[in-house]
Amino acid sequence: MQTGCKKKLAALITFFIAAASTPALAAPNVSLETARVAFNHGRADDALRALDSTLKLNPEDAAAWNLQCRVYLSQGRWDAAVASCQRAVQIAPVNSEFHVWMGRAYGEKARQSSLVAAYKIAKLVHSEFETAVRLDGKNPQALSDLGQYYVEAPRMLGGGYAKAQEMAQRLNPIDPVRAEELRALIAEAKKDYADSERSWRARIAASQSSPDTAAQAWIDMGSFFRRRGRFDEMLAALKSGAAADTDHGPALVDGASTLIEAGREPKLAEQWLRAYLDGNHLSDTAPAFAVHVELGDLLKKQGDVQAANRQFAAAHAMSATYPEPATISTGE
């Protein structure tokens, strides 16, 4: 068995030598994969170090710039994220996914900006999402993000419910789950809460082939009930989502966040956050360092400062800039 592995390794090395003018050119792909794995496990600093190595060897690696943007976004470093995403789309201007992330980076920066600055940045968000759809009209993330922009933005910035409905229609044959989510958001924005609830339920029905998707659909419906002040139904939906999420994935984090926002069942929220952190399905959609901080904040509110500090320290070990050092110093 060991000899066979050595032969495979030798063949792989020979392949890379033949495929590139120099063996060093294979290294960026290895570093990029290392960065992806680190980021998926919440090790933001490790991911950034691997990306630095990748970009030193190949400054034109658009995928590396895009991933760096996503890491910065997870850390709340909006300006750095925008700069990295800009570099990705400059290198690969016809990549729809990169334009989606560029739009998201602009969107996060807009949320932290003054009203005047946010107005200007919103136009860039709009432009990036429309570009993403134009480049790939079957990209479900692009269609969904553009549709949600149309729901949230005022008409003077290109928003409109009719435009959002058009995106939902285009999503139907591609991703019916996202289509129902968008319809639910449109109806809720129009204050048609009964229709919104119907769409949330239709989304759950459309998600049954995938346990992870079904879990997220239930959790998102629970969030809808929280916004409506229907807390018993919220709790029932969240528990259904947690039961569906047998892998203990990111949906559990969203469920815990909803409980915390509602001021309900803190022990259950703690249980779900710990289950996610202890599981084998960590994801960049719920960065582990951010989850450690959320758990730390929850424990601190419950009076367990020492346990909270352990969570903050765990987060800091994964991402030195998140949380800020002042947040970690929680002794009372």
mmCIF file with all atom_site columns, N, CA and C in Angstrom, residues 38-44 70 74-75 101 216 245 248-257 272-273 276-279 281-294 318 322:
data_model
loop_
_atom_site.group_PDB
_atom_site.id
_atom_site.type_symbol
_atom_site.label_atom_id
_atom_site.label_alt_id
_atom_site.label_comp_id
_atom_site.label_asym_id
_atom_site.label_entity_id
_atom_site.label_seq_id
_atom_site.pdbx_PDB_ins_code
_atom_site.Cartn_x
_atom_site.Cartn_y
_atom_site.Cartn_z
_atom_site.occupancy
_atom_site.B_iso_or_equiv
_atom_site.pdbx_formal_charge
_atom_site.auth_seq_id
_atom_site.auth_comp_id
_atom_site.auth_asym_id
_atom_site.auth_atom_id
_atom_site.pdbx_PDB_model_num
ATOM 1   N N  . ALA A 1 38  ? -8.775  25.893 5.618  1.00 0.00 ? 38  ALA A N  1
ATOM 2   C CA . ALA A 1 38  ? -8.631  26.674 6.852  1.00 0.00 ? 38  ALA A CA 1
ATOM 3   C C  . ALA A 1 38  ? -9.827  27.587 7.063  1.00 0.00 ? 38  ALA A C  1
ATOM 4   N N  . PHE A 1 39  ? -10.269 28.237 6.005  1.00 0.00 ? 39  PHE A N  1
ATOM 5   C CA . PHE A 1 39  ? -11.405 29.155 6.114  1.00 0.00 ? 39  PHE A CA 1
ATOM 6   C C  . PHE A 1 39  ? -12.679 28.403 6.473  1.00 0.00 ? 39  PHE A C  1
ATOM 7   N N  . ASN A 1 40  ? -12.895 27.255 5.852  1.00 0.00 ? 40  ASN A N  1
ATOM 8   C CA . ASN A 1 40  ? -14.084 26.454 6.170  1.00 0.00 ? 40  ASN A CA 1
ATOM 9   C C  . ASN A 1 40  ? -14.110 26.031 7.635  1.00 0.00 ? 40  ASN A C  1
ATOM 10  N N  . HIS A 1 41  ? -12.933 25.880 8.233  1.00 0.00 ? 41  HIS A N  1
ATOM 11  C CA . HIS A 1 41  ? -12.850 25.494 9.643  1.00 0.00 ? 41  HIS A CA 1
ATOM 12  C C  . HIS A 1 41  ? -12.716 26.694 10.567 1.00 0.00 ? 41  HIS A C  1
ATOM 13  N N  . GLY A 1 42  ? -12.885 27.886 10.015 1.00 0.00 ? 42  GLY A N  1
ATOM 14  C CA . GLY A 1 42  ? -12.909 29.083 10.848 1.00 0.00 ? 42  GLY A CA 1
ATOM 15  C C  . GLY A 1 42  ? -11.546 29.628 11.210 1.00 0.00 ? 42  GLY A C  1
ATOM 16  N N  . ARG A 1 43  ? -10.467 29.085 10.632 1.00 0.00 ? 43  ARG A N  1
ATOM 17  C CA . ARG A 1 43  ? -9.124  29.558 10.944 1.00 0.00 ? 43  ARG A CA 1
ATOM 18  C C  . ARG A 1 43  ? -8.752  30.669 9.968  1.00 0.00 ? 43  ARG A C  1
ATOM 19  N N  . ALA A 1 44  ? -9.280  31.843 10.229 1.00 0.00 ? 44  ALA A N  1
ATOM 20  C CA . ALA A 1 44  ? -9.136  32.951 9.291  1.00 0.00 ? 44  ALA A CA 1
ATOM 21  C C  . ALA A 1 44  ? -7.685  33.362 9.100  1.00 0.00 ? 44  ALA A C  1
ATOM 22  N N  . ARG A 1 70  ? -13.498 37.213 0.807  1.00 0.00 ? 70  ARG A N  1
ATOM 23  C CA . ARG A 1 70  ? -14.492 36.551 1.639  1.00 0.00 ? 70  ARG A CA 1
ATOM 24  C C  . ARG A 1 70  ? -14.009 36.394 3.085  1.00 0.00 ? 70  ARG A C  1
ATOM 25  N N  . SER A 1 74  ? -15.722 38.089 6.472  1.00 0.00 ? 74  SER A N  1
ATOM 26  C CA . SER A 1 74  ? -16.090 37.358 7.685  1.00 0.00 ? 74  SER A CA 1
ATOM 27  C C  . SER A 1 74  ? -15.517 38.022 8.929  1.00 0.00 ? 74  SER A C  1
ATOM 28  N N  . GLN A 1 75  ? -14.425 38.758 8.762  1.00 0.00 ? 75  GLN A N  1
ATOM 29  C CA . GLN A 1 75  ? -13.792 39.454 9.882  1.00 0.00 ? 75  GLN A CA 1
ATOM 30  C C  . GLN A 1 75  ? -14.326 40.867 10.080 1.00 0.00 ? 75  GLN A C  1
ATOM 31  N N  . TRP A 1 101 ? -19.711 38.424 -5.247 1.00 0.00 ? 101 TRP A N  1
ATOM 32  C CA . TRP A 1 101 ? -18.995 38.746 -4.013 1.00 0.00 ? 101 TRP A CA 1
ATOM 33  C C  . TRP A 1 101 ? -18.565 40.214 -3.973 1.00 0.00 ? 101 TRP A C  1
ATOM 34  N N  . GLN A 1 216 ? -32.322 24.689 7.031  1.00 0.00 ? 216 GLN A N  1
ATOM 35  C CA . GLN A 1 216 ? -32.204 26.139 6.889  1.00 0.00 ? 216 GLN A CA 1
ATOM 36  C C  . GLN A 1 216 ? -33.563 26.774 6.611  1.00 0.00 ? 216 GLN A C  1
ATOM 37  N N  . ASP A 1 245 ? -31.443 19.118 10.994 1.00 0.00 ? 245 ASP A N  1
ATOM 38  C CA . ASP A 1 245 ? -30.008 19.347 10.794 1.00 0.00 ? 245 ASP A CA 1
ATOM 39  C C  . ASP A 1 245 ? -29.195 18.296 11.546 1.00 0.00 ? 245 ASP A C  1
ATOM 40  N N  . HIS A 1 248 ? -25.475 18.935 12.207 1.00 0.00 ? 248 HIS A N  1
ATOM 41  C CA . HIS A 1 248 ? -25.078 20.049 13.075 1.00 0.00 ? 248 HIS A CA 1
ATOM 42  C C  . HIS A 1 248 ? -24.298 21.103 12.290 1.00 0.00 ? 248 HIS A C  1
ATOM 43  N N  . GLY A 1 249 ? -24.922 21.560 11.213 1.00 0.00 ? 249 GLY A N  1
ATOM 44  C CA . GLY A 1 249 ? -24.292 22.539 10.336 1.00 0.00 ? 249 GLY A CA 1
ATOM 45  C C  . GLY A 1 249 ? -24.650 23.970 10.673 1.00 0.00 ? 249 GLY A C  1
ATOM 46  N N  . PRO A 1 250 ? -24.402 24.891 9.729  1.00 0.00 ? 250 PRO A N  1
ATOM 47  C CA . PRO A 1 250 ? -24.607 26.328 9.970  1.00 0.00 ? 250 PRO A CA 1
ATOM 48  C C  . PRO A 1 250 ? -26.032 26.716 10.342 1.00 0.00 ? 250 PRO A C  1
ATOM 49  N N  . ALA A 1 251 ? -27.023 25.912 9.952  1.00 0.00 ? 251 ALA A N  1
ATOM 50  C CA . ALA A 1 251 ? -28.408 26.242 10.301 1.00 0.00 ? 251 ALA A CA 1
ATOM 51  C C  . ALA A 1 251 ? -28.582 26.333 11.810 1.00 0.00 ? 251 ALA A C  1
ATOM 52  N N  . LEU A 1 252 ? -27.847 25.504 12.559 1.00 0.00 ? 252 LEU A N  1
ATOM 53  C CA . LEU A 1 252 ? -27.943 25.553 14.020 1.00 0.00 ? 252 LEU A CA 1
ATOM 54  C C  . LEU A 1 252 ? -27.512 26.918 14.554 1.00 0.00 ? 252 LEU A C  1
ATOM 55  N N  . VAL A 1 253 ? -26.495 27.502 13.927 1.00 0.00 ? 253 VAL A N  1
ATOM 56  C CA . VAL A 1 253 ? -26.016 28.817 14.361 1.00 0.00 ? 253 VAL A CA 1
ATOM 57  C C  . VAL A 1 253 ? -27.096 29.865 14.120 1.00 0.00 ? 253 VAL A C  1
ATOM 58  N N  . ASP A 1 254 ? -27.725 29.806 12.952 1.00 0.00 ? 254 ASP A N  1
ATOM 59  C CA . ASP A 1 254 ? -28.804 30.753 12.668 1.00 0.00 ? 254 ASP A CA 1
ATOM 60  C C  . ASP A 1 254 ? -29.959 30.570 13.641 1.00 0.00 ? 254 ASP A C  1
ATOM 61  N N  . GLY A 1 255 ? -30.261 29.323 13.984 1.00 0.00 ? 255 GLY A N  1
ATOM 62  C CA . GLY A 1 255 ? -31.325 29.063 14.948 1.00 0.00 ? 255 GLY A CA 1
ATOM 63  C C  . GLY A 1 255 ? -30.992 29.634 16.312 1.00 0.00 ? 255 GLY A C  1
ATOM 64  N N  . ALA A 1 256 ? -29.759 29.452 16.745 1.00 0.00 ? 256 ALA A N  1
ATOM 65  C CA . ALA A 1 256 ? -29.329 30.008 18.032 1.00 0.00 ? 256 ALA A CA 1
ATOM 66  C C  . ALA A 1 256 ? -29.383 31.528 18.016 1.00 0.00 ? 256 ALA A C  1
ATOM 67  N N  . SER A 1 257 ? -28.966 32.123 16.908 1.00 0.00 ? 257 SER A N  1
ATOM 68  C CA . SER A 1 257 ? -28.997 33.587 16.799 1.00 0.00 ? 257 SER A CA 1
ATOM 69  C C  . SER A 1 257 ? -30.418 34.115 16.897 1.00 0.00 ? 257 SER A C  1
ATOM 70  N N  . TRP A 1 272 ? -27.021 24.622 20.885 1.00 0.00 ? 272 TRP A N  1
ATOM 71  C CA . TRP A 1 272 ? -26.887 24.582 19.428 1.00 0.00 ? 272 TRP A CA 1
ATOM 72  C C  . TRP A 1 272 ? -25.543 25.148 18.971 1.00 0.00 ? 272 TRP A C  1
ATOM 73  N N  . LEU A 1 273 ? -25.096 26.225 19.599 1.00 0.00 ? 273 LEU A N  1
ATOM 74  C CA . LEU A 1 273 ? -23.802 26.792 19.220 1.00 0.00 ? 273 LEU A CA 1
ATOM 75  C C  . LEU A 1 273 ? -22.671 25.806 19.524 1.00 0.00 ? 273 LEU A C  1
ATOM 76  N N  . TYR A 1 276 ? -22.636 22.924 16.995 1.00 0.00 ? 276 TYR A N  1
ATOM 77  C CA . TYR A 1 276 ? -22.001 23.311 15.738 1.00 0.00 ? 276 TYR A CA 1
ATOM 78  C C  . TYR A 1 276 ? -20.483 23.305 15.860 1.00 0.00 ? 276 TYR A C  1
ATOM 79  N N  . LEU A 1 277 ? -19.971 23.930 16.900 1.00 0.00 ? 277 LEU A N  1
ATOM 80  C CA . LEU A 1 277 ? -18.521 24.023 17.080 1.00 0.00 ? 277 LEU A CA 1
ATOM 81  C C  . LEU A 1 277 ? -17.884 22.653 17.301 1.00 0.00 ? 277 LEU A C  1
ATOM 82  N N  . ASP A 1 278 ? -18.606 21.744 17.920 1.00 0.00 ? 278 ASP A N  1
ATOM 83  C CA . ASP A 1 278 ? -18.080 20.412 18.203 1.00 0.00 ? 278 ASP A CA 1
ATOM 84  C C  . ASP A 1 278 ? -18.273 19.441 17.038 1.00 0.00 ? 278 ASP A C  1
ATOM 85  N N  . GLY A 1 279 ? -19.028 19.858 16.032 1.00 0.00 ? 279 GLY A N  1
ATOM 86  C CA . GLY A 1 279 ? -19.353 18.959 14.928 1.00 0.00 ? 279 GLY A CA 1
ATOM 87  C C  . GLY A 1 279 ? -18.299 18.944 13.837 1.00 0.00 ? 279 GLY A C  1
ATOM 88  N N  . HIS A 1 281 ? -19.074 19.763 10.546 1.00 0.00 ? 281 HIS A N  1
ATOM 89  C CA . HIS A 1 281 ? -19.598 20.460 9.376  1.00 0.00 ? 281 HIS A CA 1
ATOM 90  C C  . HIS A 1 281 ? -19.455 21.969 9.535  1.00 0.00 ? 281 HIS A C  1
ATOM 91  N N  . LEU A 1 282 ? -18.273 22.388 9.989  1.00 0.00 ? 282 LEU A N  1
ATOM 92  C CA . LEU A 1 282 ? -17.987 23.818 10.052 1.00 0.00 ? 282 LEU A CA 1
ATOM 93  C C  . LEU A 1 282 ? -17.950 24.381 8.640  1.00 0.00 ? 282 LEU A C  1
ATOM 94  N N  . SER A 1 283 ? -18.362 25.628 8.510  1.00 0.00 ? 283 SER A N  1
ATOM 95  C CA . SER A 1 283 ? -18.479 26.238 7.184  1.00 0.00 ? 283 SER A CA 1
ATOM 96  C C  . SER A 1 283 ? -18.120 27.708 7.248  1.00 0.00 ? 283 SER A C  1
ATOM 97  N N  . ASP A 1 284 ? -17.640 28.233 6.121  1.00 0.00 ? 284 ASP A N  1
ATOM 98  C CA . ASP A 1 284 ? -17.343 29.665 6.073  1.00 0.00 ? 284 ASP A CA 1
ATOM 99  C C  . ASP A 1 284 ? -18.606 30.507 6.144  1.00 0.00 ? 284 ASP A C  1
ATOM 100 N N  . THR A 1 285 ? -19.788 29.898 5.954  1.00 0.00 ? 285 THR A N  1
ATOM 101 C CA . THR A 1 285 ? -21.029 30.653 6.104  1.00 0.00 ? 285 THR A CA 1
ATOM 102 C C  . THR A 1 285 ? -21.348 30.950 7.565  1.00 0.00 ? 285 THR A C  1
ATOM 103 N N  . ALA A 1 286 ? -20.711 30.214 8.459  1.00 0.00 ? 286 ALA A N  1
ATOM 104 C CA . ALA A 1 286 ? -20.821 30.474 9.900  1.00 0.00 ? 286 ALA A CA 1
ATOM 105 C C  . ALA A 1 286 ? -19.427 30.302 10.486 1.00 0.00 ? 286 ALA A C  1
ATOM 106 N N  . PRO A 1 287 ? -18.536 31.289 10.277 1.00 0.00 ? 287 PRO A N  1
ATOM 107 C CA . PRO A 1 287 ? -17.136 31.137 10.700 1.00 0.00 ? 287 PRO A CA 1
ATOM 108 C C  . PRO A 1 287 ? -17.024 30.782 12.173 1.00 0.00 ? 287 PRO A C  1
ATOM 109 N N  . ALA A 1 288 ? -16.211 29.775 12.459 1.00 0.00 ? 288 ALA A N  1
ATOM 110 C CA . ALA A 1 288 ? -16.110 29.283 13.834 1.00 0.00 ? 288 ALA A CA 1
ATOM 111 C C  . ALA A 1 288 ? -15.684 30.372 14.801 1.00 0.00 ? 288 ALA A C  1
ATOM 112 N N  . PHE A 1 289 ? -14.792 31.271 14.368 1.00 0.00 ? 289 PHE A N  1
ATOM 113 C CA . PHE A 1 289 ? -14.354 32.309 15.302 1.00 0.00 ? 289 PHE A CA 1
ATOM 114 C C  . PHE A 1 289 ? -15.505 33.236 15.678 1.00 0.00 ? 289 PHE A C  1
ATOM 115 N N  . ALA A 1 290 ? -16.374 33.526 14.713 1.00 0.00 ? 290 ALA A N  1
ATOM 116 C CA . ALA A 1 290 ? -17.533 34.374 15.006 1.00 0.00 ? 290 ALA A CA 1
ATOM 117 C C  . ALA A 1 290 ? -18.519 33.649 15.918 1.00 0.00 ? 290 ALA A C  1
ATOM 118 N N  . VAL A 1 291 ? -18.647 32.340 15.749 1.00 0.00 ? 291 VAL A N  1
ATOM 119 C CA . VAL A 1 291 ? -19.552 31.555 16.595 1.00 0.00 ? 291 VAL A CA 1
ATOM 120 C C  . VAL A 1 291 ? -19.012 31.496 18.021 1.00 0.00 ? 291 VAL A C  1
ATOM 121 N N  . HIS A 1 292 ? -17.695 31.382 18.162 1.00 0.00 ? 292 HIS A N  1
ATOM 122 C CA . HIS A 1 292 ? -17.099 31.428 19.507 1.00 0.00 ? 292 HIS A CA 1
ATOM 123 C C  . HIS A 1 292 ? -17.437 32.753 20.200 1.00 0.00 ? 292 HIS A C  1
ATOM 124 N N  . VAL A 1 293 ? -17.385 33.843 19.453 1.00 0.00 ? 293 VAL A N  1
ATOM 125 C CA . VAL A 1 293 ? -17.711 35.154 20.034 1.00 0.00 ? 293 VAL A CA 1
ATOM 126 C C  . VAL A 1 293 ? -19.183 35.210 20.430 1.00 0.00 ? 293 VAL A C  1
ATOM 127 N N  . GLU A 1 294 ? -20.052 34.713 19.556 1.00 0.00 ? 294 GLU A N  1
ATOM 128 C CA . GLU A 1 294 ? -21.483 34.720 19.872 1.00 0.00 ? 294 GLU A CA 1
ATOM 129 C C  . GLU A 1 294 ? -21.760 33.891 21.126 1.00 0.00 ? 294 GLU A C  1
ATOM 130 N N  . MET A 1 318 ? -8.069  32.064 16.379 1.00 0.00 ? 318 MET A N  1
ATOM 131 C CA . MET A 1 318 ? -8.383  31.787 14.975 1.00 0.00 ? 318 MET A CA 1
ATOM 132 C C  . MET A 1 318 ? -8.312  33.029 14.106 1.00 0.00 ? 318 MET A C  1
ATOM 133 N N  . TYR A 1 322 ? -10.481 39.610 15.271 1.00 0.00 ? 322 TYR A N  1
ATOM 134 C CA . TYR A 1 322 ? -11.905 39.410 15.553 1.00 0.00 ? 322 TYR A CA 1
ATOM 135 C C  . TYR A 1 322 ? -12.048 38.420 16.699 1.00 0.00 ? 322 TYR A C  1
#
